[in-house]
PDB file of C-alpha atoms and ligand atoms in Angstrom:
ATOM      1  CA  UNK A   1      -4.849 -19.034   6.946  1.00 96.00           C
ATOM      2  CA  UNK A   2      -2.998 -16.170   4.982  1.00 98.00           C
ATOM      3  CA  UNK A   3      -0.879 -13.725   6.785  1.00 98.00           C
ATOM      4  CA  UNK A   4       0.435 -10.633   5.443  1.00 98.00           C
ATOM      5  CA  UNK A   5       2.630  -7.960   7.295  1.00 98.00           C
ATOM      6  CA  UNK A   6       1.120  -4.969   5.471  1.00 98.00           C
ATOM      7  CA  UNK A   7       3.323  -1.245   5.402  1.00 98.00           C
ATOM      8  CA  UNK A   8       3.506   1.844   3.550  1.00 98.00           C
ATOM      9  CA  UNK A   9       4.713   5.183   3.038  1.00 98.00           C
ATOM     10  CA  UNK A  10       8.215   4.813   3.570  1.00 98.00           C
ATOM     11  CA  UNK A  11       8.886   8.005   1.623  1.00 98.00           C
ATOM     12  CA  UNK A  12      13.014   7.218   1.094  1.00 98.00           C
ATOM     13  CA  UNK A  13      14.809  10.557   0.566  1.00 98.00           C
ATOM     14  CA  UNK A  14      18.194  10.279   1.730  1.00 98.00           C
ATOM     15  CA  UNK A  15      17.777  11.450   5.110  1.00 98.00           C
ATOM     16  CA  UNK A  16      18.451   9.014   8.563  1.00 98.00           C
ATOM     17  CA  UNK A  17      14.864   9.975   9.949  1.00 98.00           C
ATOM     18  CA  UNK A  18      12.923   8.143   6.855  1.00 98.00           C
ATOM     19  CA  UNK A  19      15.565   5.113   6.598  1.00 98.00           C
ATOM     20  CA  UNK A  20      15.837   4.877  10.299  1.00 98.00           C
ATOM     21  CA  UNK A  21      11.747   4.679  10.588  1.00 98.00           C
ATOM     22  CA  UNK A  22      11.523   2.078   7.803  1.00 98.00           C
ATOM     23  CA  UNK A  23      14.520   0.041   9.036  1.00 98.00           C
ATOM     24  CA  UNK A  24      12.530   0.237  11.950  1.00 98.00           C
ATOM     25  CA  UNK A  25       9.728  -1.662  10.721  1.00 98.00           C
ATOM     26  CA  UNK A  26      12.009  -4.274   8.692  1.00 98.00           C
ATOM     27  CA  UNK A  27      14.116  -4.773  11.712  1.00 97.00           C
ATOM     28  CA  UNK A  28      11.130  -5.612  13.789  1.00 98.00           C
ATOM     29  CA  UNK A  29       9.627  -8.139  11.086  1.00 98.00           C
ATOM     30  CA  UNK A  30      13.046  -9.758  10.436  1.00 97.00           C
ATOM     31  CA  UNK A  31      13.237 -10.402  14.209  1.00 97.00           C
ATOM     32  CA  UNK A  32      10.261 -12.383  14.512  1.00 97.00           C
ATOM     33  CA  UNK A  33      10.485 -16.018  15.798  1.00 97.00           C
ATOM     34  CA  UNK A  34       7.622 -16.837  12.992  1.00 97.00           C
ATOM     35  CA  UNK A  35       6.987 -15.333   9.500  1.00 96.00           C
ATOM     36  CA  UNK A  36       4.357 -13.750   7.772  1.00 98.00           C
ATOM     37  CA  UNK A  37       3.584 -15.358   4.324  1.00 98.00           C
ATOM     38  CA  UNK A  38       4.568 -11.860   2.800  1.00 98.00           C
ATOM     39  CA  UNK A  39       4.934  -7.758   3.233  1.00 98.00           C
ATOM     40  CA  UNK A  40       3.527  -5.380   0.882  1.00 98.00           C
ATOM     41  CA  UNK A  41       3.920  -2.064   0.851  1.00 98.00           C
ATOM     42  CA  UNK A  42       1.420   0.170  -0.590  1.00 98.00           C
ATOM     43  CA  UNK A  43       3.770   2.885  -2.427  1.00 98.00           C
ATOM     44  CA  UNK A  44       5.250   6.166  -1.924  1.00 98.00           C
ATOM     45  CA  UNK A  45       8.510   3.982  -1.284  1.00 98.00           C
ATOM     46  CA  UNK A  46      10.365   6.932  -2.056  1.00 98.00           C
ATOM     47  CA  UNK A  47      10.183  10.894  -1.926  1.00 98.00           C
ATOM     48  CA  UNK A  48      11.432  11.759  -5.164  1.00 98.00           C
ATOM     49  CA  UNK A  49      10.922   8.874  -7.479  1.00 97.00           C
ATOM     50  CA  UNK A  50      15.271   8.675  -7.129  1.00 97.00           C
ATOM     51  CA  UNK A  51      16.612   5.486  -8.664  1.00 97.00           C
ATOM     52  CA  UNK A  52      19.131   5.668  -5.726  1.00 98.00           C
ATOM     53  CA  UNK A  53      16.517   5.673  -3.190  1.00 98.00           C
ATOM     54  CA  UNK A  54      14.878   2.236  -4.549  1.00 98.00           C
ATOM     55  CA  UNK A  55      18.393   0.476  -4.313  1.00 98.00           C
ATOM     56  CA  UNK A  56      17.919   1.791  -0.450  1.00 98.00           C
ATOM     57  CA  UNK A  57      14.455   0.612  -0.740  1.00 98.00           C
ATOM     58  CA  UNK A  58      15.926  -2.866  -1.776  1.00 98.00           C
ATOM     59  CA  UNK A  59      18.526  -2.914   0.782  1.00 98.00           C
ATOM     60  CA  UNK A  60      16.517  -2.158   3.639  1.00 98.00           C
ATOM     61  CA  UNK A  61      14.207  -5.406   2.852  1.00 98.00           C
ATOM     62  CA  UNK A  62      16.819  -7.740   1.957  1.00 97.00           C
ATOM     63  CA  UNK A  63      16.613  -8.926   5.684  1.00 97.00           C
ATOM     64  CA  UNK A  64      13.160 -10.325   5.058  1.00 97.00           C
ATOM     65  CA  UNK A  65      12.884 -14.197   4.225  1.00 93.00           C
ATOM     66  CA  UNK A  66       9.658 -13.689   2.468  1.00 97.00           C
ATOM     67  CA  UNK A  67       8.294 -12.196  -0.504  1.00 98.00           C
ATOM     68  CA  UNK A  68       8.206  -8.501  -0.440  1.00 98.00           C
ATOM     69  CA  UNK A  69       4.970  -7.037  -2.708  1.00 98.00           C
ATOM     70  CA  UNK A  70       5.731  -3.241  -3.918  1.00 98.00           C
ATOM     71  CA  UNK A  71       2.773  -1.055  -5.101  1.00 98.00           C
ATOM     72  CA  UNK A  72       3.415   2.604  -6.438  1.00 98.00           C
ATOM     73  CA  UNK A  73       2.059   5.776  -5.089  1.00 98.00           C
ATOM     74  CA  UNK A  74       2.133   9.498  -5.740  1.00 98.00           C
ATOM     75  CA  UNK A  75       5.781  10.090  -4.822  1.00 98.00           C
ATOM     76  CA  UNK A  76       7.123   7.145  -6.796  1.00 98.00           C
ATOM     77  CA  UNK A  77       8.268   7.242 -10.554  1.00 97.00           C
ATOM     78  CA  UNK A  78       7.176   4.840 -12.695  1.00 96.00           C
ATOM     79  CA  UNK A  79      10.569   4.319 -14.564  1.00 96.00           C
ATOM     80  CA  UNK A  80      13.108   3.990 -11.853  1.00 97.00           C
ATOM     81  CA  UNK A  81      10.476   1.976  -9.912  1.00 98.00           C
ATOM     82  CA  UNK A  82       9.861  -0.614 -12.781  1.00 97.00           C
ATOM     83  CA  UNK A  83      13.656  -0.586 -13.494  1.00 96.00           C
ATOM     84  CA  UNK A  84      15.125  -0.819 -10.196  1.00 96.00           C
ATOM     85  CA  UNK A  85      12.748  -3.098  -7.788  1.00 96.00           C
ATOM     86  CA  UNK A  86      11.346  -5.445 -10.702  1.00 96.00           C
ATOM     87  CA  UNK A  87      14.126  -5.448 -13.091  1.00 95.00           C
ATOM     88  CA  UNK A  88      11.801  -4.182 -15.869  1.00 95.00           C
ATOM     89  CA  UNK A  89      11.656  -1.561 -18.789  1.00 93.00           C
ATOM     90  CA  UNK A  90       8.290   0.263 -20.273  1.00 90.00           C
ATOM     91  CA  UNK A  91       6.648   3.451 -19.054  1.00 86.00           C
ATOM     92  CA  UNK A  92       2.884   2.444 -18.392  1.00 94.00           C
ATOM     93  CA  UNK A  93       1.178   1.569 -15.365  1.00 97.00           C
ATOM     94  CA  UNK A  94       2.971  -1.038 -13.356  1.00 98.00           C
ATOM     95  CA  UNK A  95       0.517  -3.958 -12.670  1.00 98.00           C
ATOM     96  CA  UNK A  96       1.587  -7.223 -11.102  1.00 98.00           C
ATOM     97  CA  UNK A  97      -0.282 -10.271 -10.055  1.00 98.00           C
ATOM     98  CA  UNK A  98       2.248 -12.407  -7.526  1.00 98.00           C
ATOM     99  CA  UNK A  99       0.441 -15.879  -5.932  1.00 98.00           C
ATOM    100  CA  UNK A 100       1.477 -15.969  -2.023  1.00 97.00           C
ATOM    101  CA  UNK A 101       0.413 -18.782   0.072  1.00 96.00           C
ATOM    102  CA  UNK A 102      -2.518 -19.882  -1.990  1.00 96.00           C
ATOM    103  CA  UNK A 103      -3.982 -16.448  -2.696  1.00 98.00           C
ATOM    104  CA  UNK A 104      -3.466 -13.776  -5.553  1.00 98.00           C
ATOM    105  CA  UNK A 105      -2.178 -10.458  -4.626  1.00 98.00           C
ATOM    106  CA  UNK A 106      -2.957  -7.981  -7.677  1.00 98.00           C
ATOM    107  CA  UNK A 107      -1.172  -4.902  -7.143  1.00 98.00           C
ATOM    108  CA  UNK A 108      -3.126  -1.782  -9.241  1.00 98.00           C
ATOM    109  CA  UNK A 109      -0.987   1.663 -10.032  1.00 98.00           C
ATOM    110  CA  UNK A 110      -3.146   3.870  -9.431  1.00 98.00           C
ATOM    111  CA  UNK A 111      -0.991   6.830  -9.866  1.00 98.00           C
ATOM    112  CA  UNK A 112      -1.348   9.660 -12.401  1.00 98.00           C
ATOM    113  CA  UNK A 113       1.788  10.906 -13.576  1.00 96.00           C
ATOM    114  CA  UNK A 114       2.530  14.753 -11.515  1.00 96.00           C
ATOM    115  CA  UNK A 115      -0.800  14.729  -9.551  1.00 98.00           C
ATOM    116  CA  UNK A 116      -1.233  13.505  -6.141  1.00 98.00           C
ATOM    117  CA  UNK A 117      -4.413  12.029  -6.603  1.00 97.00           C
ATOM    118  CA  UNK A 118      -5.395   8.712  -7.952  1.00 98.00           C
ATOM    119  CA  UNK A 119      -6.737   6.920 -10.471  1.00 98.00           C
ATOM    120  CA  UNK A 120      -6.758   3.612 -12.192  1.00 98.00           C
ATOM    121  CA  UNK A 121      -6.776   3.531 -15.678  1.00 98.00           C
ATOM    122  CA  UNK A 122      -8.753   2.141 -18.184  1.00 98.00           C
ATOM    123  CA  UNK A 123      -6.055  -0.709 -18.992  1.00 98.00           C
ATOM    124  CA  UNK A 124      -5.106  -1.594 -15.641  1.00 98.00           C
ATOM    125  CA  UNK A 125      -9.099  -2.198 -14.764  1.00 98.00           C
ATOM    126  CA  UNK A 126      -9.263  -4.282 -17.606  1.00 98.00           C
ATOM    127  CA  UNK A 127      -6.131  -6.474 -16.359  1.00 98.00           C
ATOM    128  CA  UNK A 128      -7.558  -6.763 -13.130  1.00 98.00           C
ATOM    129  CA  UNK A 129     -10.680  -7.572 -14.566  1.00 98.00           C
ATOM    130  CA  UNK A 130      -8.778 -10.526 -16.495  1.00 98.00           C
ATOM    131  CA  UNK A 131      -5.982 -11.152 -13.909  1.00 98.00           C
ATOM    132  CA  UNK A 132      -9.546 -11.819 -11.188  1.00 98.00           C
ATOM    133  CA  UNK A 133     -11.409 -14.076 -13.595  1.00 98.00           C
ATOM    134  CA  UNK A 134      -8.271 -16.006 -13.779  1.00 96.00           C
ATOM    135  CA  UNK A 135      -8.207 -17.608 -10.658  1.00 93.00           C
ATOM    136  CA  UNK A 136     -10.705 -18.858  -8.057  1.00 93.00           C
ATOM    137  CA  UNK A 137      -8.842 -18.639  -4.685  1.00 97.00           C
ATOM    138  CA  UNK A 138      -9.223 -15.696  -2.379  1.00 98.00           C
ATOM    139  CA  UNK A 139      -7.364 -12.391  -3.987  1.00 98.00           C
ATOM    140  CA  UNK A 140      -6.487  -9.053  -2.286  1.00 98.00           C
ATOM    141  CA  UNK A 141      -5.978  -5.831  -4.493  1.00 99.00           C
ATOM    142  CA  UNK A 142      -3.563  -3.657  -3.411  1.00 99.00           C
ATOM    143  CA  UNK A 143      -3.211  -0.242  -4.901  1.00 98.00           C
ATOM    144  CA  UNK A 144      -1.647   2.981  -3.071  1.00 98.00           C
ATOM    145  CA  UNK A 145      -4.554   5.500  -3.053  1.00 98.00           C
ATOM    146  CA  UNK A 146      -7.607   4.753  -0.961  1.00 98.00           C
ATOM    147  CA  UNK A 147     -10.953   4.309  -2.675  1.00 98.00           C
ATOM    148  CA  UNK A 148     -13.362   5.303   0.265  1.00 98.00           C
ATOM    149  CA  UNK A 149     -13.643   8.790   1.857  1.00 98.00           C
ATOM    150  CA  UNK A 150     -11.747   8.365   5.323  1.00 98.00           C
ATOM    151  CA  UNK A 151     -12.806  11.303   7.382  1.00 98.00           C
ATOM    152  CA  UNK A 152      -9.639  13.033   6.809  1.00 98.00           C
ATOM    153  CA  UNK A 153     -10.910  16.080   4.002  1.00 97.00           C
ATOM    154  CA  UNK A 154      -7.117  16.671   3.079  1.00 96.00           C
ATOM    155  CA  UNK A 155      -6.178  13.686   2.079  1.00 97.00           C
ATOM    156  CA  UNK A 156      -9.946  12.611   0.965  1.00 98.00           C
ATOM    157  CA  UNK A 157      -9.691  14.963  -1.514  1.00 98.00           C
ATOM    158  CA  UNK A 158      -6.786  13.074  -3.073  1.00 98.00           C
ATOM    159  CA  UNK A 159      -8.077   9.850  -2.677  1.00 98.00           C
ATOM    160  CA  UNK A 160      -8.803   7.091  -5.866  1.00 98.00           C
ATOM    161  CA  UNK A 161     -10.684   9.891  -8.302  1.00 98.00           C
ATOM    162  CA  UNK A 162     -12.818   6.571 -10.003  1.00 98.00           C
ATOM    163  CA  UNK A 163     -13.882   4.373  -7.171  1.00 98.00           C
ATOM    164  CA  UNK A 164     -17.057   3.018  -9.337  1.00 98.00           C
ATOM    165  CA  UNK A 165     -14.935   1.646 -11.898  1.00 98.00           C
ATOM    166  CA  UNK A 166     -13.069  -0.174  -9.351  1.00 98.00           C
ATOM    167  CA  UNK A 167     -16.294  -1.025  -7.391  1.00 98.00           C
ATOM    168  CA  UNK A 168     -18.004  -2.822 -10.439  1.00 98.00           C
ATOM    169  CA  UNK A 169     -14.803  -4.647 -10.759  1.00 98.00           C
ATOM    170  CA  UNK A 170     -14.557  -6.107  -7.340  1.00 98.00           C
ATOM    171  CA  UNK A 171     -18.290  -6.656  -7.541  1.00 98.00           C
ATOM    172  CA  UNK A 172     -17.823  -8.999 -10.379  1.00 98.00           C
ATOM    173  CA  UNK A 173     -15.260 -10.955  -8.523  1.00 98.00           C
ATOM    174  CA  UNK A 174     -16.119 -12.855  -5.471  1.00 97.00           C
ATOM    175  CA  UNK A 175     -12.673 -14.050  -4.472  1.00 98.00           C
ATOM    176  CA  UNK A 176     -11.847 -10.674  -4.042  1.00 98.00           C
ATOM    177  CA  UNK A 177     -10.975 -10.512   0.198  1.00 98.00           C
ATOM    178  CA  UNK A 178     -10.241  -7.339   0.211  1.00 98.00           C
ATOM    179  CA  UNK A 179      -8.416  -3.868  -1.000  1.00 98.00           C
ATOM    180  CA  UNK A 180      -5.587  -2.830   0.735  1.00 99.00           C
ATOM    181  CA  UNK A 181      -4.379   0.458   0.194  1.00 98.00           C
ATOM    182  CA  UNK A 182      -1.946   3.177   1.436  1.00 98.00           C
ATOM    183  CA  UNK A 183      -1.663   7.109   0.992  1.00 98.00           C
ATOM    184  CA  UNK A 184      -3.678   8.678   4.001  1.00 98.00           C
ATOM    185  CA  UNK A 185      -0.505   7.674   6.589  1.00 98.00           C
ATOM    186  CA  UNK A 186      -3.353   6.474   9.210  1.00 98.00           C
ATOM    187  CA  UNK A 187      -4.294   3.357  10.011  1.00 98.00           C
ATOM    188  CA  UNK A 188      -7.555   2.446   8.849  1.00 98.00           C
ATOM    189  CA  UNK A 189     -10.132   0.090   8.294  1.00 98.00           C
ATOM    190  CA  UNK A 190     -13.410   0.560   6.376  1.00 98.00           C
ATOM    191  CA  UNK A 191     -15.702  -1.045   3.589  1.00 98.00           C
ATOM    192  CA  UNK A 192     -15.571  -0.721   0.184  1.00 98.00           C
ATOM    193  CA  UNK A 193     -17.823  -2.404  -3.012  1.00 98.00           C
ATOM    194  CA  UNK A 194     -19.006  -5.152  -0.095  1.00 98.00           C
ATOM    195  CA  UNK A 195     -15.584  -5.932   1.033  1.00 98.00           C
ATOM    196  CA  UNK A 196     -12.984  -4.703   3.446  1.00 98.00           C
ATOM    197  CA  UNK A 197     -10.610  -1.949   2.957  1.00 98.00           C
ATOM    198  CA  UNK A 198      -7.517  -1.613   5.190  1.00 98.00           C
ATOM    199  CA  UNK A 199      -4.980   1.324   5.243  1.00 98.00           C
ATOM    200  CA  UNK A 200      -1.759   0.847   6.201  1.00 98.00           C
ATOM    201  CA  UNK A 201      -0.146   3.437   8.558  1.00 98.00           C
ATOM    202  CA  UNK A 202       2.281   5.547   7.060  1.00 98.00           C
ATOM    203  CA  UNK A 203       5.885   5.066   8.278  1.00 98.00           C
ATOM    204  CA  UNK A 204       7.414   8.028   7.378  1.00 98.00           C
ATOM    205  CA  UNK A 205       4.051  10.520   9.580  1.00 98.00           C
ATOM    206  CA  UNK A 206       0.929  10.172  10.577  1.00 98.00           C
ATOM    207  CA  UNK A 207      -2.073  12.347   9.279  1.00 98.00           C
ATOM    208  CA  UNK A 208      -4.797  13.593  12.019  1.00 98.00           C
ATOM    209  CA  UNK A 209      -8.741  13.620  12.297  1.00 98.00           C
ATOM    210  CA  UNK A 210     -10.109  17.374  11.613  1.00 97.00           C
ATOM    211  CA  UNK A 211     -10.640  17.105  15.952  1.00 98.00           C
ATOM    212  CA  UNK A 212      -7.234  16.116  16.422  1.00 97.00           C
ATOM    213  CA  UNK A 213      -5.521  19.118  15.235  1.00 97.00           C
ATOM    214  CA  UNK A 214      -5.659  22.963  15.186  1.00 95.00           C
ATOM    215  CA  UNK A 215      -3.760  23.590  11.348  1.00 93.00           C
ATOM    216  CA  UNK A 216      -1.177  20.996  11.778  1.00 95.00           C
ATOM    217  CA  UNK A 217      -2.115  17.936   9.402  1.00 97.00           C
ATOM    218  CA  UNK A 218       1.041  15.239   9.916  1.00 98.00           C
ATOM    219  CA  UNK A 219       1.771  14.309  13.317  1.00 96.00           C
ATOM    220  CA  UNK A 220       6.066  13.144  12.283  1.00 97.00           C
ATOM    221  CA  UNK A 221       6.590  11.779  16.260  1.00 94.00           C
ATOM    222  CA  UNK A 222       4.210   9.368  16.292  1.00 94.00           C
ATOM    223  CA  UNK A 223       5.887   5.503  16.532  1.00 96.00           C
ATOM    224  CA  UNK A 224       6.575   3.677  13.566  1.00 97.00           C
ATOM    225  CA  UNK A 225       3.243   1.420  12.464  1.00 96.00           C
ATOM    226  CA  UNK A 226       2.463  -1.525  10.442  1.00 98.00           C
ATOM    227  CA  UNK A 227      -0.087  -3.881   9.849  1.00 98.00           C
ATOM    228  CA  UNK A 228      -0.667  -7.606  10.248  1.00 98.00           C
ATOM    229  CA  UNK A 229      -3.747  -9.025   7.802  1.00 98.00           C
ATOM    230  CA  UNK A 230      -5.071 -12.521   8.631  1.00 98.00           C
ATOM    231  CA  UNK A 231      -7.637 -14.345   6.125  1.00 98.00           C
ATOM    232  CA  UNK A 232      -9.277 -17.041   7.630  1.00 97.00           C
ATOM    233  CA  UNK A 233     -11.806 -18.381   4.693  1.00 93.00           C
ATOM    234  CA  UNK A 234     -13.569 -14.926   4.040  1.00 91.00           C
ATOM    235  CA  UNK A 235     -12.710 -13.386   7.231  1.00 97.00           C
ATOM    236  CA  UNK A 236     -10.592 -10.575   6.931  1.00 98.00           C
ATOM    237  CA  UNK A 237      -8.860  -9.621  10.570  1.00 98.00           C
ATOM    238  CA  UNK A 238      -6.414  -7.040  10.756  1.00 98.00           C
ATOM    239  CA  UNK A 239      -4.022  -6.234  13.922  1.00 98.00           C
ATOM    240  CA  UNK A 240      -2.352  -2.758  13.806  1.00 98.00           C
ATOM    241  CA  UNK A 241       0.753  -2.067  15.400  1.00 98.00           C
ATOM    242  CA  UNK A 242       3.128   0.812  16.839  1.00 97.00           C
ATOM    243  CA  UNK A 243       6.212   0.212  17.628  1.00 97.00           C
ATOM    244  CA  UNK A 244       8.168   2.616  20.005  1.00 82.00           C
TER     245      UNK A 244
HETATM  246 FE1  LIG B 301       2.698   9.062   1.369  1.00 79.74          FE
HETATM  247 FE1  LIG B 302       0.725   9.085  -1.442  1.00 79.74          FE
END
């Protein structure tokens, strides 16, 4: 069994609110009698892309006894990111393959430079590609922009802008146990390429369904969420939680 706290959307800025809601989360996790094997979080760590705002990133997770996975999103900038939470140089996409607890997490970027939307490139399929054929145990990709239409036309419309390339990726890969993703701040679970996609909830708000809502996207009230993944063979179970 693999277990994975899963979170995302943090959106660091410099304010209390966005610290406070993510120290919520860490605080939570750190206070567990058990661990998790490790915590990813699916990008948009930060608001601005501020290198200050990753060492806040880095000091808010320092309480965690596990490894903590980092994927980039929209809001993030590649440079300080790379520099800061990896201790790296170069301005391409950040890929990263860690091995957790038996599995392979490969974490995509998926971002394009400015935009909002998402989309991974042609050298990061090809590492995936390589980093998949690599192994044989179960692997999870992990990229910040959801790959499937959620019901949400807003934020649908800046979802992954070249699913198929990913899909004939994951379809060439059997060990692949799923794609976990980030970006739509709403928890989520849905199917993608024959496997299961889960979206993390987004700390820092939570977007609405068109019939929740009357012009007002981001709920910013709602309590702080994460996500707890569970592989059991090839059974992917997910728990969601809100904590008030
Ligand atoms: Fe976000
Ligand atoms: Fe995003």
């Amino acid at each position: 069994m693999i277990t994975l706290a899963h979170l995302s959307d943090v959106h660091i800025d410099g304010s209390a609110r966005n610290e406070g809601r993510a120290a919520r989360v860490v605080d939570y996790l750190a206070a567990l009698p058990g661990r998790v094997d490790a915590v990813l979080v699916t990008g948009d760590l930060t608001e601005q892309g501020r290198p200050e705002d990753y060492e806040t990133v880095l000091r808010l997770v320092a309480p965690l006894a596990v490894p903590v996975l980092f994927c980039p999103g929209n809001h993030d900038e590649r440079t300080a990111f790379r520099g800061t939470l990896l201790g790296l140089s170069g301005s391409g996409p950040v890929n990263q393959a860690h091995e957790v607890a038996g599995a392979s997490f490969l974490l995509c970027d998926s971002v394009i430079p400015g935009k909002p939307d998402g989309e991974l490139a042609q050298e990061t399929l090809a590492w995936l590609d390589s980093a998949l054929a690599e192994g044989d145990g179960p692997a999870f990709i992990a990229l910040h922009h959801h790959p499937v239409p959620l019901g949400i036309p807003e934020l649908d419309a800046m979802r992954l802008l070249n699913p198929d390339d990913l899909a004939a990726v994951v379809r060439k890969h059997p060990r692949v146990a799923g794609v976990l993703c980030g970006h739509a701040h709403t928890a989520a679970a849905s199917t993608f390429a024959g496997v299961p996609v889960r979206v993390a909830p987004g700390v820092k708000s939570t977007s609405l369904l068109p019939w929740e809502h009357d012009g007002d996207l981001t709920l910013y009230d709602t309590p702080v969420g994460l996500a707890f993944h569970l592989l059991d063979q090839d059974v992917l179970t997910t728990h969601f939680r809100a904590l008030a």
